[in-house]
Amino acid sequence: DAGVIQSPRHEVTEMGQEVTLRCKPISGHNSLFWYRQTMMRGLELLIYFNNNVPIDDSGMPEDRFSAKMPNASFSTLKIQPSEPRDSAVYFCASSQQDREAGANVLTFGAGSRLTVL
Amino acid sequence: QKEVEQNSGPLSVPEGAIASLNCTYSDRGSQSFFWYRQYSGKSPELIMFIYSNGDKEDGRFTAQLNKASQYVSLLIRDSQPSDSATYLCAVRDNDMRFGAGTRLTVKP
């Protein structure tokens, strides 16, 4: 398996522009997580999905952020309009949602580094 | 709000020594606990997970869990310079929340 695939790897944009980050989870995984990582705040959970359904989006900073998962193999995180404080590395991770030992381990993508000027 | 707390570090140990990393969590009902390692500029990667009270060993790594004290730790024996990284403690219920991480440096 190719693992969790994220795109773009790097994005530089200007304040006010729309940003769309994409994620393809590992085939067979039914849980998908979006995280944001900064030096100041560490790894923050933004939203997660089980079976394509958003379960908890309480970590989404504000209405400028939205996430969708239209099918089991694709998810997007959109920021509109973007602001300089959104600059961070955004990680997507997937797992099986299963209580069996080891089955609910998260596997991370390589991340998308966003810079908003 | 569920909290996962880690030693802020940084932690520095000489090569060959034991490195001890600690983590506490706020939700007494949590069942699954994970340690991830993150090299600079890379994504977190799993070291090991633990579900039951006690110790779990995997090579040079030992995870220890004490649910009564809401405490989980990671011991790295015979530390190597290649172990220098940030170590993230994570707690999984339905979601998965991470501590701020402890930066470990192993000096040759």
JSON list of C-alpha atoms in Angstrom, two decimals:
[
{"chain": "A", "resi": 1, "resn": "ASP", "atom": "CA", "xyz": [0.00, 0.00, 0.00]},
{"chain": "A", "resi": 2, "resn": "ALA", "atom": "CA", "xyz": [1.21, 3.52, -0.80]},
{"chain": "A", "resi": 3, "resn": "GLY", "atom": "CA", "xyz": [0.22, 4.81, 2.62]},
{"chain": "A", "resi": 4, "resn": "VAL", "atom": "CA", "xyz": [-1.70, 7.99, 3.30]},
{"chain": "A", "resi": 5, "resn": "ILE", "atom": "CA", "xyz": [-1.23, 10.38, 0.41]},
{"chain": "A", "resi": 6, "resn": "GLN", "atom": "CA", "xyz": [-1.48, 14.14, 0.87]},
{"chain": "A", "resi": 7, "resn": "SER", "atom": "CA", "xyz": [-1.28, 16.95, -1.63]},
{"chain": "A", "resi": 8, "resn": "PRO", "atom": "CA", "xyz": [0.10, 19.46, -2.11]},
{"chain": "A", "resi": 9, "resn": "ARG", "atom": "CA", "xyz": [3.26, 18.94, -0.08]},
{"chain": "A", "resi": 10, "resn": "HIS", "atom": "CA", "xyz": [3.94, 22.65, -0.02]},
{"chain": "A", "resi": 11, "resn": "GLU", "atom": "CA", "xyz": [1.62, 25.58, -0.60]},
{"chain": "A", "resi": 12, "resn": "VAL", "atom": "CA", "xyz": [2.46, 29.26, -0.50]},
{"chain": "A", "resi": 13, "resn": "THR", "atom": "CA", "xyz": [-0.44, 31.63, -0.92]},
{"chain": "A", "resi": 14, "resn": "GLU", "atom": "CA", "xyz": [-1.47, 35.15, -0.14]},
{"chain": "A", "resi": 15, "resn": "MET", "atom": "CA", "xyz": [-3.84, 36.20, 2.58]},
{"chain": "A", "resi": 16, "resn": "GLY", "atom": "CA", "xyz": [-7.45, 36.00, 1.48]},
{"chain": "A", "resi": 17, "resn": "GLN", "atom": "CA", "xyz": [-6.94, 33.18, -1.02]},
{"chain": "A", "resi": 18, "resn": "GLU", "atom": "CA", "xyz": [-8.72, 29.85, -0.83]},
{"chain": "A", "resi": 19, "resn": "VAL", "atom": "CA", "xyz": [-6.60, 26.84, 0.09]},
{"chain": "A", "resi": 20, "resn": "THR", "atom": "CA", "xyz": [-7.62, 23.21, -0.50]},
{"chain": "A", "resi": 21, "resn": "LEU", "atom": "CA", "xyz": [-5.64, 20.35, 0.99]},
{"chain": "A", "resi": 22, "resn": "ARG", "atom": "CA", "xyz": [-6.28, 16.80, -0.15]},
{"chain": "A", "resi": 23, "resn": "CYS", "atom": "CA", "xyz": [-5.91, 13.38, 1.41]},
{"chain": "A", "resi": 24, "resn": "LYS", "atom": "CA", "xyz": [-6.24, 9.80, 0.24]},
{"chain": "A", "resi": 25, "resn": "PRO", "atom": "CA", "xyz": [-6.39, 7.38, 3.19]},
{"chain": "A", "resi": 26, "resn": "ILE", "atom": "CA", "xyz": [-5.08, 3.84, 3.23]},
{"chain": "A", "resi": 27, "resn": "SER", "atom": "CA", "xyz": [-7.46, 1.46, 1.50]},
{"chain": "A", "resi": 28, "resn": "GLY", "atom": "CA", "xyz": [-9.65, -0.34, 4.03]},
{"chain": "A", "resi": 29, "resn": "HIS", "atom": "CA", "xyz": [-9.24, 2.28, 6.74]},
{"chain": "A", "resi": 30, "resn": "ASN", "atom": "CA", "xyz": [-12.57, 3.69, 7.86]},
{"chain": "A", "resi": 31, "resn": "SER", "atom": "CA", "xyz": [-11.40, 6.55, 10.09]},
{"chain": "A", "resi": 32, "resn": "LEU", "atom": "CA", "xyz": [-9.73, 9.71, 8.84]},
{"chain": "A", "resi": 33, "resn": "PHE", "atom": "CA", "xyz": [-8.24, 12.52, 10.92]},
{"chain": "A", "resi": 34, "resn": "TRP", "atom": "CA", "xyz": [-7.02, 16.01, 10.08]},
{"chain": "A", "resi": 35, "resn": "TYR", "atom": "CA", "xyz": [-4.41, 17.61, 12.34]},
{"chain": "A", "resi": 36, "resn": "ARG", "atom": "CA", "xyz": [-2.59, 20.93, 12.33]},
{"chain": "A", "resi": 37, "resn": "GLN", "atom": "CA", "xyz": [0.92, 21.22, 13.77]},
{"chain": "A", "resi": 38, "resn": "THR", "atom": "CA", "xyz": [2.72, 24.40, 14.83]},
{"chain": "A", "resi": 39, "resn": "MET", "atom": "CA", "xyz": [5.63, 25.01, 17.14]},
{"chain": "A", "resi": 40, "resn": "MET", "atom": "CA", "xyz": [3.45, 26.93, 19.55]},
{"chain": "A", "resi": 41, "resn": "ARG", "atom": "CA", "xyz": [0.41, 24.63, 19.72]},
{"chain": "A", "resi": 42, "resn": "GLY", "atom": "CA", "xyz": [1.80, 21.22, 18.82]},
{"chain": "A", "resi": 43, "resn": "LEU", "atom": "CA", "xyz": [-0.37, 18.66, 17.03]},
{"chain": "A", "resi": 44, "resn": "GLU", "atom": "CA", "xyz": [-4.00, 19.76, 17.20]},
{"chain": "A", "resi": 45, "resn": "LEU", "atom": "CA", "xyz": [-6.93, 17.60, 16.14]},
{"chain": "A", "resi": 46, "resn": "LEU", "atom": "CA", "xyz": [-9.15, 19.55, 13.75]},
{"chain": "A", "resi": 47, "resn": "ILE", "atom": "CA", "xyz": [-11.78, 17.01, 12.69]},
{"chain": "A", "resi": 48, "resn": "TYR", "atom": "CA", "xyz": [-12.22, 13.29, 12.24]},
{"chain": "A", "resi": 49, "resn": "PHE", "atom": "CA", "xyz": [-14.50, 11.08, 10.17]},
{"chain": "A", "resi": 50, "resn": "ASN", "atom": "CA", "xyz": [-15.77, 7.54, 10.69]},
{"chain": "A", "resi": 51, "resn": "ASN", "atom": "CA", "xyz": [-17.13, 5.82, 7.59]},
{"chain": "A", "resi": 52, "resn": "ASN", "atom": "CA", "xyz": [-17.07, 9.16, 5.72]},
{"chain": "A", "resi": 53, "resn": "VAL", "atom": "CA", "xyz": [-19.23, 10.87, 8.38]},
{"chain": "A", "resi": 54, "resn": "PRO", "atom": "CA", "xyz": [-17.81, 13.81, 10.37]},
{"chain": "A", "resi": 55, "resn": "ILE", "atom": "CA", "xyz": [-17.90, 12.82, 14.03]},
{"chain": "A", "resi": 56, "resn": "ASP", "atom": "CA", "xyz": [-16.23, 15.70, 15.84]},
{"chain": "A", "resi": 57, "resn": "ASP", "atom": "CA", "xyz": [-15.27, 19.03, 14.30]},
{"chain": "A", "resi": 58, "resn": "SER", "atom": "CA", "xyz": [-14.87, 20.89, 17.59]},
{"chain": "A", "resi": 59, "resn": "GLY", "atom": "CA", "xyz": [-11.20, 21.44, 16.80]},
{"chain": "A", "resi": 60, "resn": "MET", "atom": "CA", "xyz": [-11.89, 23.38, 13.62]},
{"chain": "A", "resi": 61, "resn": "PRO", "atom": "CA", "xyz": [-10.67, 26.89, 14.48]},
{"chain": "A", "resi": 62, "resn": "GLU", "atom": "CA", "xyz": [-13.46, 28.87, 12.90]},
{"chain": "A", "resi": 63, "resn": "ASP", "atom": "CA", "xyz": [-15.92, 28.99, 10.05]},
{"chain": "A", "resi": 64, "resn": "ARG", "atom": "CA", "xyz": [-13.16, 29.67, 7.56]},
{"chain": "A", "resi": 65, "resn": "PHE", "atom": "CA", "xyz": [-12.23, 26.00, 7.87]},
{"chain": "A", "resi": 66, "resn": "SER", "atom": "CA", "xyz": [-14.30, 23.21, 6.35]},
{"chain": "A", "resi": 67, "resn": "ALA", "atom": "CA", "xyz": [-13.68, 19.53, 5.66]},
{"chain": "A", "resi": 68, "resn": "LYS", "atom": "CA", "xyz": [-15.43, 16.96, 3.53]},
{"chain": "A", "resi": 69, "resn": "MET", "atom": "CA", "xyz": [-15.14, 13.28, 2.86]},
{"chain": "A", "resi": 70, "resn": "PRO", "atom": "CA", "xyz": [-17.31, 12.46, -0.16]},
{"chain": "A", "resi": 71, "resn": "ASN", "atom": "CA", "xyz": [-16.16, 8.84, -0.30]},
{"chain": "A", "resi": 72, "resn": "ALA", "atom": "CA", "xyz": [-13.92, 6.36, 1.48]},
{"chain": "A", "resi": 73, "resn": "SER", "atom": "CA", "xyz": [-10.85, 7.24, -0.56]},
{"chain": "A", "resi": 74, "resn": "PHE", "atom": "CA", "xyz": [-10.79, 11.02, -0.53]},
{"chain": "A", "resi": 75, "resn": "SER", "atom": "CA", "xyz": [-11.02, 13.96, 1.87]},
{"chain": "A", "resi": 76, "resn": "THR", "atom": "CA", "xyz": [-10.42, 17.69, 1.60]},
{"chain": "A", "resi": 77, "resn": "LEU", "atom": "CA", "xyz": [-9.67, 20.43, 4.09]},
{"chain": "A", "resi": 78, "resn": "LYS", "atom": "CA", "xyz": [-10.49, 23.89, 2.83]},
{"chain": "A", "resi": 79, "resn": "ILE", "atom": "CA", "xyz": [-9.56, 27.28, 4.25]},
{"chain": "A", "resi": 80, "resn": "GLN", "atom": "CA", "xyz": [-11.41, 30.26, 2.85]},
{"chain": "A", "resi": 81, "resn": "PRO", "atom": "CA", "xyz": [-10.24, 32.98, 3.22]},
{"chain": "A", "resi": 82, "resn": "SER", "atom": "CA", "xyz": [-6.76, 32.08, 4.41]},
{"chain": "A", "resi": 83, "resn": "GLU", "atom": "CA", "xyz": [-4.86, 34.18, 6.96]},
{"chain": "A", "resi": 84, "resn": "PRO", "atom": "CA", "xyz": [-1.17, 34.29, 7.96]},
{"chain": "A", "resi": 85, "resn": "ARG", "atom": "CA", "xyz": [-1.99, 32.61, 11.29]},
{"chain": "A", "resi": 86, "resn": "ASP", "atom": "CA", "xyz": [-3.15, 29.54, 9.35]},
{"chain": "A", "resi": 87, "resn": "SER", "atom": "CA", "xyz": [0.48, 28.86, 8.39]},
{"chain": "A", "resi": 88, "resn": "ALA", "atom": "CA", "xyz": [1.28, 25.37, 9.69]},
{"chain": "A", "resi": 89, "resn": "VAL", "atom": "CA", "xyz": [1.83, 21.79, 8.65]},
{"chain": "A", "resi": 90, "resn": "TYR", "atom": "CA", "xyz": [-1.46, 19.99, 8.10]},
{"chain": "A", "resi": 91, "resn": "PHE", "atom": "CA", "xyz": [-1.44, 16.23, 8.55]},
{"chain": "A", "resi": 92, "resn": "CYS", "atom": "CA", "xyz": [-3.99, 13.69, 7.46]},
{"chain": "A", "resi": 93, "resn": "ALA", "atom": "CA", "xyz": [-4.02, 10.29, 9.18]},
{"chain": "A", "resi": 94, "resn": "SER", "atom": "CA", "xyz": [-6.14, 7.19, 8.80]},
{"chain": "A", "resi": 95, "resn": "SER", "atom": "CA", "xyz": [-6.90, 4.04, 10.75]},
{"chain": "A", "resi": 96, "resn": "GLN", "atom": "CA", "xyz": [-9.39, 1.29, 11.22]},
{"chain": "A", "resi": 97, "resn": "GLN", "atom": "CA", "xyz": [-12.01, 2.07, 13.84]},
{"chain": "A", "resi": 98, "resn": "ASP", "atom": "CA", "xyz": [-11.73, -1.14, 15.77]},
{"chain": "A", "resi": 99, "resn": "ARG", "atom": "CA", "xyz": [-11.00, -1.96, 19.37]},
{"chain": "A", "resi": 100, "resn": "GLU", "atom": "CA", "xyz": [-8.88, -4.97, 18.48]},
{"chain": "A", "resi": 101, "resn": "ALA", "atom": "CA", "xyz": [-5.26, -4.59, 19.52]},
{"chain": "A", "resi": 102, "resn": "GLY", "atom": "CA", "xyz": [-3.27, -2.58, 17.03]},
{"chain": "A", "resi": 103, "resn": "ALA", "atom": "CA", "xyz": [-6.16, -2.08, 14.66]},
{"chain": "A", "resi": 104, "resn": "ASN", "atom": "CA", "xyz": [-6.75, 1.54, 15.57]},
{"chain": "A", "resi": 105, "resn": "VAL", "atom": "CA", "xyz": [-3.21, 2.75, 15.07]},
{"chain": "A", "resi": 106, "resn": "LEU", "atom": "CA", "xyz": [-3.04, 6.00, 13.12]},
{"chain": "A", "resi": 107, "resn": "THR", "atom": "CA", "xyz": [-0.86, 6.17, 10.04]},
{"chain": "A", "resi": 108, "resn": "PHE", "atom": "CA", "xyz": [0.10, 9.67, 9.00]},
{"chain": "A", "resi": 109, "resn": "GLY", "atom": "CA", "xyz": [0.60, 11.19, 5.60]},
{"chain": "A", "resi": 110, "resn": "ALA", "atom": "CA", "xyz": [3.70, 13.24, 4.83]},
{"chain": "A", "resi": 111, "resn": "GLY", "atom": "CA", "xyz": [1.88, 16.49, 5.58]},
{"chain": "A", "resi": 112, "resn": "SER", "atom": "CA", "xyz": [1.09, 19.67, 3.68]},
{"chain": "A", "resi": 113, "resn": "ARG", "atom": "CA", "xyz": [3.16, 22.69, 4.65]},
{"chain": "A", "resi": 114, "resn": "LEU", "atom": "CA", "xyz": [1.06, 25.83, 4.24]},
{"chain": "A", "resi": 115, "resn": "THR", "atom": "CA", "xyz": [2.50, 29.33, 4.23]},
{"chain": "A", "resi": 116, "resn": "VAL", "atom": "CA", "xyz": [0.09, 32.25, 4.04]},
{"chain": "A", "resi": 117, "resn": "LEU", "atom": "CA", "xyz": [1.78, 35.56, 3.29]},
{"chain": "B", "resi": 1, "resn": "GLN", "atom": "CA", "xyz": [-11.53, 19.00, 27.21]},
{"chain": "B", "resi": 2, "resn": "LYS", "atom": "CA", "xyz": [-9.41, 15.87, 27.24]},
{"chain": "B", "resi": 3, "resn": "GLU", "atom": "CA", "xyz": [-5.81, 16.68, 28.11]},
{"chain": "B", "resi": 4, "resn": "VAL", "atom": "CA", "xyz": [-2.58, 14.85, 27.37]},
{"chain": "B", "resi": 5, "resn": "GLU", "atom": "CA", "xyz": [0.43, 16.28, 29.19]},
{"chain": "B", "resi": 6, "resn": "GLN", "atom": "CA", "xyz": [4.09, 15.54, 28.58]},
{"chain": "B", "resi": 7, "resn": "ASN", "atom": "CA", "xyz": [7.40, 16.69, 30.04]},
{"chain": "B", "resi": 8, "resn": "SER", "atom": "CA", "xyz": [8.21, 19.84, 28.11]},
{"chain": "B", "resi": 9, "resn": "GLY", "atom": "CA", "xyz": [11.86, 18.86, 27.81]},
{"chain": "B", "resi": 10, "resn": "PRO", "atom": "CA", "xyz": [14.18, 19.11, 26.09]},
{"chain": "B", "resi": 11, "resn": "LEU", "atom": "CA", "xyz": [15.75, 15.93, 27.40]},
{"chain": "B", "resi": 12, "resn": "SER", "atom": "CA", "xyz": [19.39, 15.18, 26.77]},
{"chain": "B", "resi": 13, "resn": "VAL", "atom": "CA", "xyz": [21.06, 11.86, 27.53]},
{"chain": "B", "resi": 14, "resn": "PRO", "atom": "CA", "xyz": [24.45, 10.39, 26.62]},
{"chain": "B", "resi": 15, "resn": "GLU", "atom": "CA", "xyz": [24.69, 7.55, 24.14]},
{"chain": "B", "resi": 16, "resn": "GLY", "atom": "CA", "xyz": [24.04, 4.20, 25.79]},
{"chain": "B", "resi": 17, "resn": "ALA", "atom": "CA", "xyz": [21.98, 5.65, 28.64]},
{"chain": "B", "resi": 18, "resn": "ILE", "atom": "CA", "xyz": [18.30, 5.09, 29.39]},
{"chain": "B", "resi": 19, "resn": "ALA", "atom": "CA", "xyz": [15.91, 7.84, 28.29]},
{"chain": "B", "resi": 20, "resn": "SER", "atom": "CA", "xyz": [12.66, 8.14, 30.23]},
{"chain": "B", "resi": 21, "resn": "LEU", "atom": "CA", "xyz": [9.67, 9.95, 28.75]},
{"chain": "B", "resi": 22, "resn": "ASN", "atom": "CA", "xyz": [6.51, 10.57, 30.72]},
{"chain": "B", "resi": 23, "resn": "CYS", "atom": "CA", "xyz": [2.89, 11.37, 29.93]},
{"chain": "B", "resi": 24, "resn": "THR", "atom": "CA", "xyz": [-0.30, 11.91, 31.91]},
{"chain": "B", "resi": 25, "resn": "TYR", "atom": "CA", "xyz": [-3.86, 12.05, 30.65]},
{"chain": "B", "resi": 26, "resn": "SER", "atom": "CA", "xyz": [-7.06, 13.47, 32.04]},
{"chain": "B", "resi": 27, "resn": "ASP", "atom": "CA", "xyz": [-9.78, 11.07, 30.85]},
{"chain": "B", "resi": 28, "resn": "ARG", "atom": "CA", "xyz": [-9.92, 8.15, 33.28]},
{"chain": "B", "resi": 29, "resn": "GLY", "atom": "CA", "xyz": [-11.96, 6.15, 30.77]},
{"chain": "B", "resi": 30, "resn": "SER", "atom": "CA", "xyz": [-9.25, 6.16, 28.09]},
{"chain": "B", "resi": 31, "resn": "GLN", "atom": "CA", "xyz": [-8.23, 2.69, 26.95]},
{"chain": "B", "resi": 32, "resn": "SER", "atom": "CA", "xyz": [-5.58, 2.96, 24.23]},
{"chain": "B", "resi": 33, "resn": "PHE", "atom": "CA", "xyz": [-2.21, 4.67, 24.50]},
{"chain": "B", "resi": 34, "resn": "PHE", "atom": "CA", "xyz": [0.42, 5.28, 21.87]},
{"chain": "B", "resi": 35, "resn": "TRP", "atom": "CA", "xyz": [3.94, 6.58, 21.52]},
{"chain": "B", "resi": 36, "resn": "TYR", "atom": "CA", "xyz": [4.95, 8.20, 18.25]},
{"chain": "B", "resi": 37, "resn": "ARG", "atom": "CA", "xyz": [8.35, 9.49, 17.17]},
{"chain": "B", "resi": 38, "resn": "GLN", "atom": "CA", "xyz": [8.71, 12.51, 14.92]},
{"chain": "B", "resi": 39, "resn": "TYR", "atom": "CA", "xyz": [11.95, 13.51, 13.27]},
{"chain": "B", "resi": 40, "resn": "SER", "atom": "CA", "xyz": [12.35, 17.14, 12.28]},
{"chain": "B", "resi": 41, "resn": "GLY", "atom": "CA", "xyz": [10.44, 17.87, 9.10]},
{"chain": "B", "resi": 42, "resn": "LYS", "atom": "CA", "xyz": [8.82, 14.43, 9.01]},
{"chain": "B", "resi": 43, "resn": "SER", "atom": "CA", "xyz": [5.47, 13.00, 10.01]},
{"chain": "B", "resi": 44, "resn": "PRO", "atom": "CA", "xyz": [4.85, 11.11, 13.26]},
{"chain": "B", "resi": 45, "resn": "GLU", "atom": "CA", "xyz": [5.53, 7.39, 13.12]},
{"chain": "B", "resi": 46, "resn": "LEU", "atom": "CA", "xyz": [4.34, 4.76, 15.57]},
{"chain": "B", "resi": 47, "resn": "ILE", "atom": "CA", "xyz": [6.80, 3.30, 18.06]},
{"chain": "B", "resi": 48, "resn": "MET", "atom": "CA", "xyz": [4.40, 1.20, 20.10]},
{"chain": "B", "resi": 49, "resn": "PHE", "atom": "CA", "xyz": [0.99, 1.05, 21.72]},
{"chain": "B", "resi": 50, "resn": "ILE", "atom": "CA", "xyz": [-0.22, -0.28, 25.05]},
{"chain": "B", "resi": 51, "resn": "TYR", "atom": "CA", "xyz": [-3.69, -1.17, 26.33]},
{"chain": "B", "resi": 52, "resn": "SER", "atom": "CA", "xyz": [-3.15, -3.04, 29.58]},
{"chain": "B", "resi": 53, "resn": "ASN", "atom": "CA", "xyz": [-1.65, -1.98, 32.89]},
{"chain": "B", "resi": 54, "resn": "GLY", "atom": "CA", "xyz": [1.99, -2.91, 33.27]},
{"chain": "B", "resi": 55, "resn": "ASP", "atom": "CA", "xyz": [4.94, -3.05, 30.93]},
{"chain": "B", "resi": 56, "resn": "LYS", "atom": "CA", "xyz": [5.19, -3.85, 27.26]},
{"chain": "B", "resi": 57, "resn": "GLU", "atom": "CA", "xyz": [8.60, -4.36, 25.68]},
{"chain": "B", "resi": 58, "resn": "ASP", "atom": "CA", "xyz": [9.64, -4.11, 22.04]},
{"chain": "B", "resi": 59, "resn": "GLY", "atom": "CA", "xyz": [13.37, -4.26, 21.47]},
{"chain": "B", "resi": 60, "resn": "ARG", "atom": "CA", "xyz": [15.01, -1.30, 23.19]},
{"chain": "B", "resi": 61, "resn": "PHE", "atom": "CA", "xyz": [11.65, 0.30, 23.94]},
{"chain": "B", "resi": 62, "resn": "THR", "atom": "CA", "xyz": [9.42, -0.34, 26.96]},
{"chain": "B", "resi": 63, "resn": "ALA", "atom": "CA", "xyz": [6.03, 1.28, 27.45]},
{"chain": "B", "resi": 64, "resn": "GLN", "atom": "CA", "xyz": [4.57, 1.38, 30.93]},
{"chain": "B", "resi": 65, "resn": "LEU", "atom": "CA", "xyz": [0.90, 2.05, 31.73]},
{"chain": "B", "resi": 66, "resn": "ASN", "atom": "CA", "xyz": [-0.70, 2.81, 35.08]},
{"chain": "B", "resi": 67, "resn": "LYS", "atom": "CA", "xyz": [-4.39, 3.52, 34.58]},
{"chain": "B", "resi": 68, "resn": "ALA", "atom": "CA", "xyz": [-5.02, 4.23, 38.27]},
{"chain": "B", "resi": 69, "resn": "SER", "atom": "CA", "xyz": [-2.49, 7.06, 38.13]},
{"chain": "B", "resi": 70, "resn": "GLN", "atom": "CA", "xyz": [-3.44, 7.98, 34.55]},
{"chain": "B", "resi": 71, "resn": "TYR", "atom": "CA", "xyz": [0.19, 7.75, 33.60]},
{"chain": "B", "resi": 72, "resn": "VAL", "atom": "CA", "xyz": [2.04, 6.25, 30.66]},
{"chain": "B", "resi": 73, "resn": "SER", "atom": "CA", "xyz": [5.77, 6.28, 30.04]},
{"chain": "B", "resi": 74, "resn": "LEU", "atom": "CA", "xyz": [8.32, 5.20, 27.46]},
{"chain": "B", "resi": 75, "resn": "LEU", "atom": "CA", "xyz": [11.79, 3.95, 28.31]},
{"chain": "B", "resi": 76, "resn": "ILE", "atom": "CA", "xyz": [14.48, 3.79, 25.66]},
{"chain": "B", "resi": 77, "resn": "ARG", "atom": "CA", "xyz": [17.41, 1.59, 26.63]},
{"chain": "B", "resi": 78, "resn": "ASP", "atom": "CA", "xyz": [20.89, 1.89, 25.12]},
{"chain": "B", "resi": 79, "resn": "SER", "atom": "CA", "xyz": [19.95, 5.23, 23.57]},
{"chain": "B", "resi": 80, "resn": "GLN", "atom": "CA", "xyz": [21.47, 5.97, 20.19]},
{"chain": "B", "resi": 81, "resn": "PRO", "atom": "CA", "xyz": [22.03, 9.28, 18.40]},
{"chain": "B", "resi": 82, "resn": "SER", "atom": "CA", "xyz": [19.46, 8.10, 15.86]},
{"chain": "B", "resi": 83, "resn": "ASP", "atom": "CA", "xyz": [16.86, 8.17, 18.67]},
{"chain": "B", "resi": 84, "resn": "SER", "atom": "CA", "xyz": [17.15, 11.97, 18.73]},
{"chain": "B", "resi": 85, "resn": "ALA", "atom": "CA", "xyz": [13.65, 13.17, 17.85]},
{"chain": "B", "resi": 86, "resn": "THR", "atom": "CA", "xyz": [10.44, 14.47, 19.37]},
{"chain": "B", "resi": 87, "resn": "TYR", "atom": "CA", "xyz": [8.37, 11.83, 21.14]},
{"chain": "B", "resi": 88, "resn": "LEU", "atom": "CA", "xyz": [4.61, 12.24, 21.15]},
{"chain": "B", "resi": 89, "resn": "CYS", "atom": "CA", "xyz": [2.27, 10.56, 23.59]},
{"chain": "B", "resi": 90, "resn": "ALA", "atom": "CA", "xyz": [-1.26, 9.94, 22.27]},
{"chain": "B", "resi": 91, "resn": "VAL", "atom": "CA", "xyz": [-4.51, 8.76, 23.81]},
{"chain": "B", "resi": 92, "resn": "ARG", "atom": "CA", "xyz": [-7.23, 7.20, 21.70]},
{"chain": "B", "resi": 93, "resn": "ASP", "atom": "CA", "xyz": [-10.90, 7.00, 22.55]},
{"chain": "B", "resi": 94, "resn": "ASN", "atom": "CA", "xyz": [-12.99, 7.66, 19.47]},
{"chain": "B", "resi": 95, "resn": "ASP", "atom": "CA", "xyz": [-10.72, 10.55, 18.60]},
{"chain": "B", "resi": 96, "resn": "MET", "atom": "CA", "xyz": [-6.93, 10.60, 19.08]},
{"chain": "B", "resi": 97, "resn": "ARG", "atom": "CA", "xyz": [-5.26, 13.42, 20.99]},
{"chain": "B", "resi": 98, "resn": "PHE", "atom": "CA", "xyz": [-1.57, 14.10, 21.31]},
{"chain": "B", "resi": 99, "resn": "GLY", "atom": "CA", "xyz": [0.63, 15.67, 23.92]},
{"chain": "B", "resi": 100, "resn": "ALA", "atom": "CA", "xyz": [2.91, 18.55, 23.03]},
{"chain": "B", "resi": 101, "resn": "GLY", "atom": "CA", "xyz": [5.86, 16.19, 22.69]},
{"chain": "B", "resi": 102, "resn": "THR", "atom": "CA", "xyz": [9.24, 15.87, 24.36]},
{"chain": "B", "resi": 103, "resn": "ARG", "atom": "CA", "xyz": [12.35, 16.61, 22.36]},
{"chain": "B", "resi": 104, "resn": "LEU", "atom": "CA", "xyz": [15.07, 14.04, 23.04]},
{"chain": "B", "resi": 105, "resn": "THR", "atom": "CA", "xyz": [18.72, 14.52, 22.15]},
{"chain": "B", "resi": 106, "resn": "VAL", "atom": "CA", "xyz": [21.15, 11.61, 22.47]},
{"chain": "B", "resi": 107, "resn": "LYS", "atom": "CA", "xyz": [24.72, 12.85, 22.57]},
{"chain": "B", "resi": 108, "resn": "PRO", "atom": "CA", "xyz": [27.51, 10.63, 21.17]}
]
